[in-house]
Amino acid sequence: MSASTYLAYDYPLLSVFWSMLWFFLWIMWFVLLFRVVVDIFRDDGLSGWAKAGWLVFTIVLPFLGVFVYVIARGKNMGRREVAQAREQQQAFDSYIRETAKGGGATSSADELAKLSEIRAKGDITDEEFARAKDLVLSGHGSGTSPGVAATSRR
C-alpha cells in the first residue's frame, strides 16, 4: 500500500471520504457510459454498422471506448439531446392543443345541452345561464367550456 492509502486508513474520516470519492466516481462513470450508449442509438446520422462498431467498442473496451467517443463525437451529444427535448416538447404541445380542442368543434346545441345540465345541477344561476346562452348563440362562446362560468362563481 502507498503512503496516502495508509494515511486514509489511519484517520477514519479520511477513509470515509476516500470511499465516498471512489463511489461517486463509479456512479459518474456509469452515468457517462449510459449517456454514450443512449447517444449512439439516438444519432440518426450514424449507419447501423457505425452504431454497432461504437457499441462493441464501448462494451469491449469500456474506458477507452467511452473516452474516444466523447472526444470524437462529444461535441454533438448535447445538440442531439437538445433537439430530442425540443421534439418531445413540440409533440407534447401539439397533443395538449388537440386535447384542448376536444376532438373538434362542438356545436352550439351541444354547448346549450351542457349549460342546461349545469343549471339543472344548480351549479350556475339563471342569470349566468342566460349570459352563457347569449354567448353561445352569438358565436362568441363557441369552443369554450360552459363549466368556466360555474367555476368562476366559487
Short mmCIF file of N, CA and C in Angstrom, two decimals:
data_model
loop_
_atom_site.label_atom_id
_atom_site.label_comp_id
_atom_site.label_asym_id
_atom_site.label_seq_id
_atom_site.Cartn_x
_atom_site.Cartn_y
_atom_site.Cartn_z
N MET A 1 0.84 -1.18 0.00
CA MET A 1 0.00 0.00 0.00
C MET A 1 0.88 1.24 0.00
N SER A 2 0.38 2.27 -0.60
CA SER A 2 1.16 3.51 -0.65
C SER A 2 0.94 4.31 0.63
N ALA A 3 1.73 5.37 0.76
CA ALA A 3 1.66 6.19 1.97
C ALA A 3 0.32 6.90 2.09
N SER A 4 -0.26 7.34 0.95
CA SER A 4 -1.56 8.02 1.02
C SER A 4 -2.67 7.06 1.43
N THR A 5 -2.56 5.80 1.03
CA THR A 5 -3.57 4.82 1.43
C THR A 5 -3.48 4.55 2.93
N TYR A 6 -2.24 4.42 3.46
CA TYR A 6 -2.09 4.25 4.90
C TYR A 6 -2.65 5.45 5.65
N LEU A 7 -2.43 6.63 5.10
CA LEU A 7 -2.94 7.84 5.73
C LEU A 7 -4.46 7.80 5.78
N ALA A 8 -5.07 7.29 4.71
CA ALA A 8 -6.53 7.22 4.66
C ALA A 8 -7.07 6.28 5.72
N TYR A 9 -6.35 5.19 6.00
CA TYR A 9 -6.85 4.23 6.98
C TYR A 9 -6.41 4.55 8.41
N ASP A 10 -5.44 5.45 8.57
CA ASP A 10 -5.08 5.90 9.91
C ASP A 10 -6.13 6.83 10.48
N TYR A 11 -6.80 7.56 9.62
CA TYR A 11 -7.84 8.51 10.05
C TYR A 11 -9.17 8.04 9.47
N PRO A 12 -10.09 7.58 10.29
CA PRO A 12 -11.36 7.02 9.79
C PRO A 12 -12.16 7.99 8.93
N LEU A 13 -12.15 9.28 9.27
CA LEU A 13 -12.90 10.23 8.47
C LEU A 13 -12.33 10.34 7.06
N LEU A 14 -11.01 10.29 6.95
CA LEU A 14 -10.38 10.33 5.63
C LEU A 14 -10.69 9.06 4.85
N SER A 15 -10.81 7.94 5.55
CA SER A 15 -11.19 6.69 4.91
C SER A 15 -12.59 6.78 4.33
N VAL A 16 -13.50 7.37 5.08
CA VAL A 16 -14.87 7.55 4.59
C VAL A 16 -14.88 8.46 3.37
N PHE A 17 -14.13 9.55 3.45
CA PHE A 17 -14.04 10.46 2.31
C PHE A 17 -13.49 9.74 1.09
N TRP A 18 -12.44 8.96 1.27
CA TRP A 18 -11.81 8.21 0.18
C TRP A 18 -12.82 7.24 -0.46
N SER A 19 -13.56 6.54 0.37
CA SER A 19 -14.57 5.59 -0.13
C SER A 19 -15.68 6.32 -0.87
N MET A 20 -16.12 7.44 -0.32
CA MET A 20 -17.18 8.21 -0.99
C MET A 20 -16.70 8.76 -2.32
N LEU A 21 -15.45 9.17 -2.40
CA LEU A 21 -14.90 9.67 -3.66
C LEU A 21 -14.91 8.59 -4.72
N TRP A 22 -14.44 7.40 -4.38
CA TRP A 22 -14.44 6.30 -5.35
C TRP A 22 -15.86 5.91 -5.75
N PHE A 23 -16.76 5.87 -4.77
CA PHE A 23 -18.15 5.56 -5.07
C PHE A 23 -18.75 6.58 -6.03
N PHE A 24 -18.51 7.86 -5.79
CA PHE A 24 -19.01 8.92 -6.66
C PHE A 24 -18.41 8.80 -8.06
N LEU A 25 -17.13 8.50 -8.15
CA LEU A 25 -16.50 8.35 -9.47
C LEU A 25 -17.08 7.18 -10.24
N TRP A 26 -17.39 6.07 -9.55
CA TRP A 26 -18.01 4.94 -10.22
C TRP A 26 -19.42 5.30 -10.71
N ILE A 27 -20.17 6.00 -9.90
CA ILE A 27 -21.52 6.42 -10.32
C ILE A 27 -21.42 7.34 -11.54
N MET A 28 -20.50 8.28 -11.50
CA MET A 28 -20.32 9.19 -12.65
C MET A 28 -19.89 8.42 -13.89
N TRP A 29 -19.07 7.39 -13.70
CA TRP A 29 -18.63 6.59 -14.84
C TRP A 29 -19.83 5.88 -15.49
N PHE A 30 -20.69 5.29 -14.67
CA PHE A 30 -21.85 4.60 -15.23
C PHE A 30 -22.82 5.58 -15.88
N VAL A 31 -22.98 6.75 -15.33
CA VAL A 31 -23.84 7.76 -15.96
C VAL A 31 -23.29 8.12 -17.33
N LEU A 32 -21.98 8.34 -17.41
CA LEU A 32 -21.36 8.67 -18.69
C LEU A 32 -21.49 7.52 -19.67
N LEU A 33 -21.29 6.30 -19.21
CA LEU A 33 -21.42 5.13 -20.09
C LEU A 33 -22.83 5.01 -20.65
N PHE A 34 -23.84 5.17 -19.81
CA PHE A 34 -25.22 5.07 -20.29
C PHE A 34 -25.57 6.22 -21.23
N ARG A 35 -25.07 7.41 -20.96
CA ARG A 35 -25.34 8.54 -21.86
C ARG A 35 -24.72 8.30 -23.22
N VAL A 36 -23.52 7.72 -23.26
CA VAL A 36 -22.88 7.43 -24.53
C VAL A 36 -23.66 6.37 -25.29
N VAL A 37 -24.10 5.33 -24.61
CA VAL A 37 -24.88 4.27 -25.28
C VAL A 37 -26.19 4.83 -25.81
N VAL A 38 -26.86 5.67 -25.03
CA VAL A 38 -28.11 6.28 -25.50
C VAL A 38 -27.84 7.19 -26.69
N ASP A 39 -26.74 7.93 -26.65
CA ASP A 39 -26.41 8.82 -27.76
C ASP A 39 -26.08 8.03 -29.03
N ILE A 40 -25.45 6.88 -28.88
CA ILE A 40 -25.16 6.05 -30.06
C ILE A 40 -26.46 5.67 -30.75
N PHE A 41 -27.46 5.26 -29.98
CA PHE A 41 -28.73 4.86 -30.59
C PHE A 41 -29.55 6.06 -31.05
N ARG A 42 -29.37 7.21 -30.44
CA ARG A 42 -30.15 8.40 -30.78
C ARG A 42 -29.71 9.03 -32.10
N ASP A 43 -28.44 8.90 -32.42
CA ASP A 43 -27.88 9.59 -33.58
C ASP A 43 -28.38 8.97 -34.87
N ASP A 44 -29.17 9.74 -35.63
CA ASP A 44 -29.68 9.26 -36.91
C ASP A 44 -28.64 9.36 -38.01
N GLY A 45 -27.58 10.13 -37.79
CA GLY A 45 -26.54 10.30 -38.80
C GLY A 45 -25.62 9.10 -38.91
N LEU A 46 -25.61 8.24 -37.92
CA LEU A 46 -24.77 7.05 -37.96
C LEU A 46 -25.50 5.92 -38.67
N SER A 47 -24.74 5.16 -39.45
CA SER A 47 -25.33 3.97 -40.08
C SER A 47 -25.43 2.88 -39.04
N GLY A 48 -26.08 1.82 -39.39
CA GLY A 48 -26.22 0.69 -38.47
C GLY A 48 -24.88 0.06 -38.14
N TRP A 49 -23.99 -0.02 -39.12
CA TRP A 49 -22.66 -0.59 -38.88
C TRP A 49 -21.84 0.31 -37.96
N ALA A 50 -21.96 1.60 -38.14
CA ALA A 50 -21.22 2.53 -37.28
C ALA A 50 -21.73 2.45 -35.84
N LYS A 51 -23.05 2.34 -35.69
CA LYS A 51 -23.62 2.19 -34.35
C LYS A 51 -23.14 0.90 -33.70
N ALA A 52 -23.14 -0.18 -34.48
CA ALA A 52 -22.67 -1.46 -33.95
C ALA A 52 -21.20 -1.38 -33.58
N GLY A 53 -20.40 -0.72 -34.40
CA GLY A 53 -18.98 -0.58 -34.11
C GLY A 53 -18.72 0.20 -32.83
N TRP A 54 -19.40 1.34 -32.69
CA TRP A 54 -19.23 2.13 -31.47
C TRP A 54 -19.72 1.36 -30.25
N LEU A 55 -20.81 0.65 -30.40
CA LEU A 55 -21.35 -0.11 -29.28
C LEU A 55 -20.40 -1.23 -28.85
N VAL A 56 -19.86 -1.95 -29.82
CA VAL A 56 -18.89 -3.01 -29.50
C VAL A 56 -17.65 -2.40 -28.85
N PHE A 57 -17.20 -1.27 -29.38
CA PHE A 57 -16.02 -0.61 -28.83
C PHE A 57 -16.25 -0.19 -27.39
N THR A 58 -17.43 0.33 -27.08
CA THR A 58 -17.69 0.77 -25.71
C THR A 58 -17.96 -0.40 -24.76
N ILE A 59 -18.38 -1.54 -25.29
CA ILE A 59 -18.63 -2.69 -24.43
C ILE A 59 -17.35 -3.50 -24.20
N VAL A 60 -16.56 -3.70 -25.27
CA VAL A 60 -15.34 -4.50 -25.14
C VAL A 60 -14.26 -3.74 -24.38
N LEU A 61 -14.06 -2.49 -24.72
CA LEU A 61 -13.08 -1.64 -24.03
C LEU A 61 -13.81 -0.42 -23.47
N PRO A 62 -14.52 -0.58 -22.37
CA PRO A 62 -15.41 0.49 -21.92
C PRO A 62 -14.72 1.82 -21.64
N PHE A 63 -13.62 1.81 -20.91
CA PHE A 63 -12.98 3.09 -20.58
C PHE A 63 -12.45 3.77 -21.83
N LEU A 64 -11.71 3.04 -22.62
CA LEU A 64 -11.15 3.61 -23.84
C LEU A 64 -12.26 3.97 -24.83
N GLY A 65 -13.24 3.10 -24.98
CA GLY A 65 -14.33 3.35 -25.92
C GLY A 65 -15.13 4.59 -25.59
N VAL A 66 -15.46 4.75 -24.31
CA VAL A 66 -16.24 5.92 -23.90
C VAL A 66 -15.44 7.19 -24.07
N PHE A 67 -14.18 7.16 -23.66
CA PHE A 67 -13.37 8.37 -23.77
C PHE A 67 -13.12 8.75 -25.22
N VAL A 68 -12.88 7.78 -26.09
CA VAL A 68 -12.70 8.08 -27.51
C VAL A 68 -13.99 8.61 -28.11
N TYR A 69 -15.13 8.03 -27.72
CA TYR A 69 -16.42 8.51 -28.23
C TYR A 69 -16.67 9.95 -27.79
N VAL A 70 -16.38 10.25 -26.53
CA VAL A 70 -16.60 11.61 -26.04
C VAL A 70 -15.68 12.59 -26.75
N ILE A 71 -14.45 12.20 -27.01
CA ILE A 71 -13.52 13.08 -27.72
C ILE A 71 -13.95 13.25 -29.17
N ALA A 72 -14.32 12.16 -29.84
CA ALA A 72 -14.64 12.22 -31.28
C ALA A 72 -16.03 12.80 -31.55
N ARG A 73 -17.02 12.45 -30.73
CA ARG A 73 -18.39 12.83 -31.05
C ARG A 73 -19.10 13.56 -29.92
N GLY A 74 -18.38 13.92 -28.88
CA GLY A 74 -18.99 14.53 -27.70
C GLY A 74 -19.56 15.91 -27.95
N LYS A 75 -19.00 16.63 -28.92
CA LYS A 75 -19.48 17.99 -29.20
C LYS A 75 -20.95 18.01 -29.60
N ASN A 76 -21.35 17.02 -30.34
CA ASN A 76 -22.73 16.99 -30.83
C ASN A 76 -23.68 16.22 -29.91
N MET A 77 -23.18 15.62 -28.84
CA MET A 77 -24.06 14.89 -27.92
C MET A 77 -25.09 15.84 -27.32
N GLY A 78 -24.66 17.00 -26.89
CA GLY A 78 -25.58 17.98 -26.31
C GLY A 78 -26.58 18.49 -27.32
N ARG A 79 -26.13 18.69 -28.54
CA ARG A 79 -27.05 19.17 -29.59
C ARG A 79 -28.13 18.15 -29.89
N ARG A 80 -27.75 16.88 -29.94
CA ARG A 80 -28.76 15.84 -30.19
C ARG A 80 -29.74 15.75 -29.02
N GLU A 81 -29.25 15.91 -27.82
CA GLU A 81 -30.13 15.85 -26.66
C GLU A 81 -31.11 17.02 -26.64
N VAL A 82 -30.62 18.21 -26.98
CA VAL A 82 -31.49 19.39 -27.03
C VAL A 82 -32.52 19.24 -28.14
N ALA A 83 -32.09 18.72 -29.29
CA ALA A 83 -33.03 18.51 -30.41
C ALA A 83 -34.12 17.53 -30.03
N GLN A 84 -33.76 16.46 -29.33
CA GLN A 84 -34.77 15.49 -28.91
C GLN A 84 -35.72 16.11 -27.89
N ALA A 85 -35.18 16.92 -26.98
CA ALA A 85 -36.04 17.58 -25.98
C ALA A 85 -37.02 18.53 -26.66
N ARG A 86 -36.55 19.25 -27.68
CA ARG A 86 -37.45 20.15 -28.41
C ARG A 86 -38.54 19.37 -29.15
N GLU A 87 -38.18 18.26 -29.77
CA GLU A 87 -39.17 17.44 -30.46
C GLU A 87 -40.22 16.92 -29.49
N GLN A 88 -39.78 16.47 -28.32
CA GLN A 88 -40.72 15.98 -27.32
C GLN A 88 -41.63 17.10 -26.83
N GLN A 89 -41.07 18.29 -26.64
CA GLN A 89 -41.89 19.42 -26.19
C GLN A 89 -42.91 19.81 -27.25
N GLN A 90 -42.51 19.81 -28.52
CA GLN A 90 -43.44 20.14 -29.59
C GLN A 90 -44.54 19.09 -29.70
N ALA A 91 -44.18 17.82 -29.55
CA ALA A 91 -45.20 16.76 -29.60
C ALA A 91 -46.17 16.90 -28.42
N PHE A 92 -45.63 17.23 -27.25
CA PHE A 92 -46.48 17.42 -26.08
C PHE A 92 -47.40 18.62 -26.26
N ASP A 93 -46.86 19.73 -26.78
CA ASP A 93 -47.68 20.92 -27.01
C ASP A 93 -48.78 20.66 -28.03
N SER A 94 -48.45 19.94 -29.11
CA SER A 94 -49.49 19.65 -30.10
C SER A 94 -50.54 18.72 -29.53
N TYR A 95 -50.14 17.78 -28.68
CA TYR A 95 -51.10 16.90 -28.03
C TYR A 95 -52.03 17.71 -27.12
N ILE A 96 -51.48 18.64 -26.38
CA ILE A 96 -52.29 19.48 -25.50
C ILE A 96 -53.27 20.31 -26.32
N ARG A 97 -52.79 20.89 -27.43
CA ARG A 97 -53.69 21.69 -28.28
C ARG A 97 -54.83 20.85 -28.83
N GLU A 98 -54.52 19.64 -29.30
CA GLU A 98 -55.56 18.77 -29.85
C GLU A 98 -56.55 18.33 -28.77
N THR A 99 -56.03 18.06 -27.59
CA THR A 99 -56.90 17.65 -26.49
C THR A 99 -57.77 18.80 -26.02
N ALA A 100 -57.20 20.00 -26.00
CA ALA A 100 -57.97 21.16 -25.57
C ALA A 100 -59.10 21.49 -26.53
N LYS A 101 -58.89 21.17 -27.80
CA LYS A 101 -59.96 21.39 -28.78
C LYS A 101 -61.13 20.46 -28.53
N GLY A 102 -60.88 19.35 -27.88
CA GLY A 102 -61.95 18.41 -27.58
C GLY A 102 -62.26 17.51 -28.76
N GLY A 103 -61.29 17.30 -29.62
CA GLY A 103 -61.50 16.42 -30.75
C GLY A 103 -62.32 17.05 -31.85
N GLY A 104 -62.48 18.33 -31.85
CA GLY A 104 -63.25 19.01 -32.88
C GLY A 104 -64.14 20.07 -32.24
N ALA A 105 -64.71 20.90 -33.07
CA ALA A 105 -65.56 21.98 -32.57
C ALA A 105 -66.91 21.39 -32.15
N THR A 106 -67.38 21.83 -31.00
CA THR A 106 -68.69 21.38 -30.55
C THR A 106 -69.75 22.32 -31.13
N SER A 107 -70.89 21.77 -31.37
CA SER A 107 -71.97 22.60 -31.92
C SER A 107 -72.60 23.41 -30.79
N SER A 108 -73.31 24.44 -31.18
CA SER A 108 -73.96 25.27 -30.17
C SER A 108 -75.05 24.48 -29.44
N ALA A 109 -75.65 23.50 -30.09
CA ALA A 109 -76.67 22.68 -29.43
C ALA A 109 -76.04 21.84 -28.32
N ASP A 110 -74.83 21.31 -28.57
CA ASP A 110 -74.13 20.55 -27.53
C ASP A 110 -73.79 21.45 -26.34
N GLU A 111 -73.34 22.66 -26.65
CA GLU A 111 -72.97 23.58 -25.57
C GLU A 111 -74.21 24.00 -24.77
N LEU A 112 -75.32 24.21 -25.45
CA LEU A 112 -76.55 24.56 -24.73
C LEU A 112 -77.02 23.39 -23.87
N ALA A 113 -76.85 22.16 -24.35
CA ALA A 113 -77.23 20.99 -23.56
C ALA A 113 -76.36 20.90 -22.30
N LYS A 114 -75.06 21.16 -22.46
CA LYS A 114 -74.17 21.15 -21.29
C LYS A 114 -74.56 22.25 -20.31
N LEU A 115 -74.89 23.42 -20.84
CA LEU A 115 -75.30 24.53 -19.97
C LEU A 115 -76.56 24.17 -19.18
N SER A 116 -77.52 23.55 -19.87
CA SER A 116 -78.76 23.22 -19.16
C SER A 116 -78.51 22.15 -18.10
N GLU A 117 -77.60 21.22 -18.35
CA GLU A 117 -77.25 20.22 -17.34
C GLU A 117 -76.62 20.88 -16.12
N ILE A 118 -75.74 21.85 -16.38
CA ILE A 118 -75.07 22.55 -15.27
C ILE A 118 -76.09 23.34 -14.46
N ARG A 119 -77.04 23.99 -15.17
CA ARG A 119 -78.07 24.74 -14.47
C ARG A 119 -78.98 23.81 -13.69
N ALA A 120 -79.30 22.62 -14.24
CA ALA A 120 -80.15 21.66 -13.55
C ALA A 120 -79.49 21.15 -12.27
N LYS A 121 -78.17 21.04 -12.27
CA LYS A 121 -77.45 20.61 -11.06
C LYS A 121 -77.41 21.72 -10.02
N GLY A 122 -77.64 22.95 -10.44
CA GLY A 122 -77.61 24.07 -9.52
C GLY A 122 -76.24 24.70 -9.40
N ASP A 123 -75.35 24.39 -10.33
CA ASP A 123 -74.00 24.95 -10.28
C ASP A 123 -73.95 26.39 -10.77
N ILE A 124 -74.92 26.78 -11.62
CA ILE A 124 -74.97 28.17 -12.08
C ILE A 124 -76.38 28.70 -11.87
N THR A 125 -76.45 30.00 -11.76
CA THR A 125 -77.75 30.64 -11.56
C THR A 125 -78.43 30.84 -12.91
N ASP A 126 -79.69 31.27 -12.86
CA ASP A 126 -80.41 31.53 -14.11
C ASP A 126 -79.80 32.69 -14.88
N GLU A 127 -79.29 33.69 -14.16
CA GLU A 127 -78.66 34.84 -14.84
C GLU A 127 -77.38 34.40 -15.56
N GLU A 128 -76.59 33.56 -14.89
CA GLU A 128 -75.37 33.06 -15.53
C GLU A 128 -75.71 32.18 -16.73
N PHE A 129 -76.76 31.40 -16.60
CA PHE A 129 -77.20 30.58 -17.72
C PHE A 129 -77.61 31.44 -18.90
N ALA A 130 -78.34 32.51 -18.62
CA ALA A 130 -78.80 33.40 -19.70
C ALA A 130 -77.61 34.06 -20.39
N ARG A 131 -76.63 34.52 -19.60
CA ARG A 131 -75.43 35.15 -20.20
C ARG A 131 -74.66 34.16 -21.05
N ALA A 132 -74.46 32.94 -20.54
CA ALA A 132 -73.72 31.93 -21.28
C ALA A 132 -74.49 31.52 -22.54
N LYS A 133 -75.81 31.43 -22.44
CA LYS A 133 -76.64 31.08 -23.59
C LYS A 133 -76.53 32.15 -24.67
N ASP A 134 -76.55 33.42 -24.26
CA ASP A 134 -76.37 34.50 -25.23
C ASP A 134 -75.01 34.43 -25.92
N LEU A 135 -73.97 34.10 -25.15
CA LEU A 135 -72.64 33.97 -25.74
C LEU A 135 -72.59 32.84 -26.75
N VAL A 136 -73.19 31.70 -26.41
CA VAL A 136 -73.17 30.55 -27.31
C VAL A 136 -73.95 30.87 -28.58
N LEU A 137 -75.11 31.49 -28.43
CA LEU A 137 -75.93 31.78 -29.60
C LEU A 137 -75.33 32.88 -30.48
N SER A 138 -74.56 33.79 -29.87
CA SER A 138 -73.95 34.85 -30.67
C SER A 138 -72.68 34.36 -31.36
N GLY A 139 -72.18 33.18 -30.97
CA GLY A 139 -70.98 32.63 -31.60
C GLY A 139 -69.71 32.95 -30.85
N HIS A 140 -69.77 33.76 -29.80
CA HIS A 140 -68.57 34.09 -29.03
C HIS A 140 -68.22 33.00 -28.05
N GLY A 141 -69.15 32.18 -27.67
CA GLY A 141 -68.90 31.14 -26.68
C GLY A 141 -68.49 29.83 -27.28
N SER A 142 -68.39 29.75 -28.61
CA SER A 142 -68.04 28.50 -29.27
C SER A 142 -66.62 28.11 -28.93
N GLY A 143 -66.44 26.87 -28.52
CA GLY A 143 -65.12 26.36 -28.18
C GLY A 143 -64.75 26.57 -26.73
N THR A 144 -65.60 27.29 -25.97
CA THR A 144 -65.31 27.47 -24.56
C THR A 144 -66.16 26.51 -23.77
N SER A 145 -65.69 26.15 -22.63
CA SER A 145 -66.40 25.20 -21.80
C SER A 145 -67.44 25.92 -20.96
N PRO A 146 -68.67 25.42 -20.90
CA PRO A 146 -69.68 26.06 -20.08
C PRO A 146 -69.36 25.99 -18.60
N GLY A 147 -68.52 25.06 -18.21
CA GLY A 147 -68.16 24.94 -16.80
C GLY A 147 -67.32 26.08 -16.30
N VAL A 148 -66.80 26.92 -17.19
CA VAL A 148 -65.97 28.05 -16.77
C VAL A 148 -66.80 29.02 -15.95
N ALA A 149 -68.04 29.23 -16.36
CA ALA A 149 -68.88 30.16 -15.61
C ALA A 149 -69.19 29.59 -14.24
N ALA A 150 -69.33 28.28 -14.15
CA ALA A 150 -69.65 27.67 -12.87
C ALA A 150 -68.48 27.76 -11.91
N THR A 151 -67.28 27.61 -12.40
CA THR A 151 -66.12 27.65 -11.51
C THR A 151 -65.74 29.09 -11.16
N SER A 152 -66.11 30.05 -11.97
CA SER A 152 -65.76 31.43 -11.66
C SER A 152 -66.58 31.98 -10.50
N ARG A 153 -67.74 31.38 -10.24
CA ARG A 153 -68.62 31.84 -9.17
C ARG A 153 -68.10 31.41 -7.81
N ARG A 154 -67.38 30.31 -7.74
CA ARG A 154 -66.97 29.75 -6.45
C ARG A 154 -65.79 30.44 -5.88
#
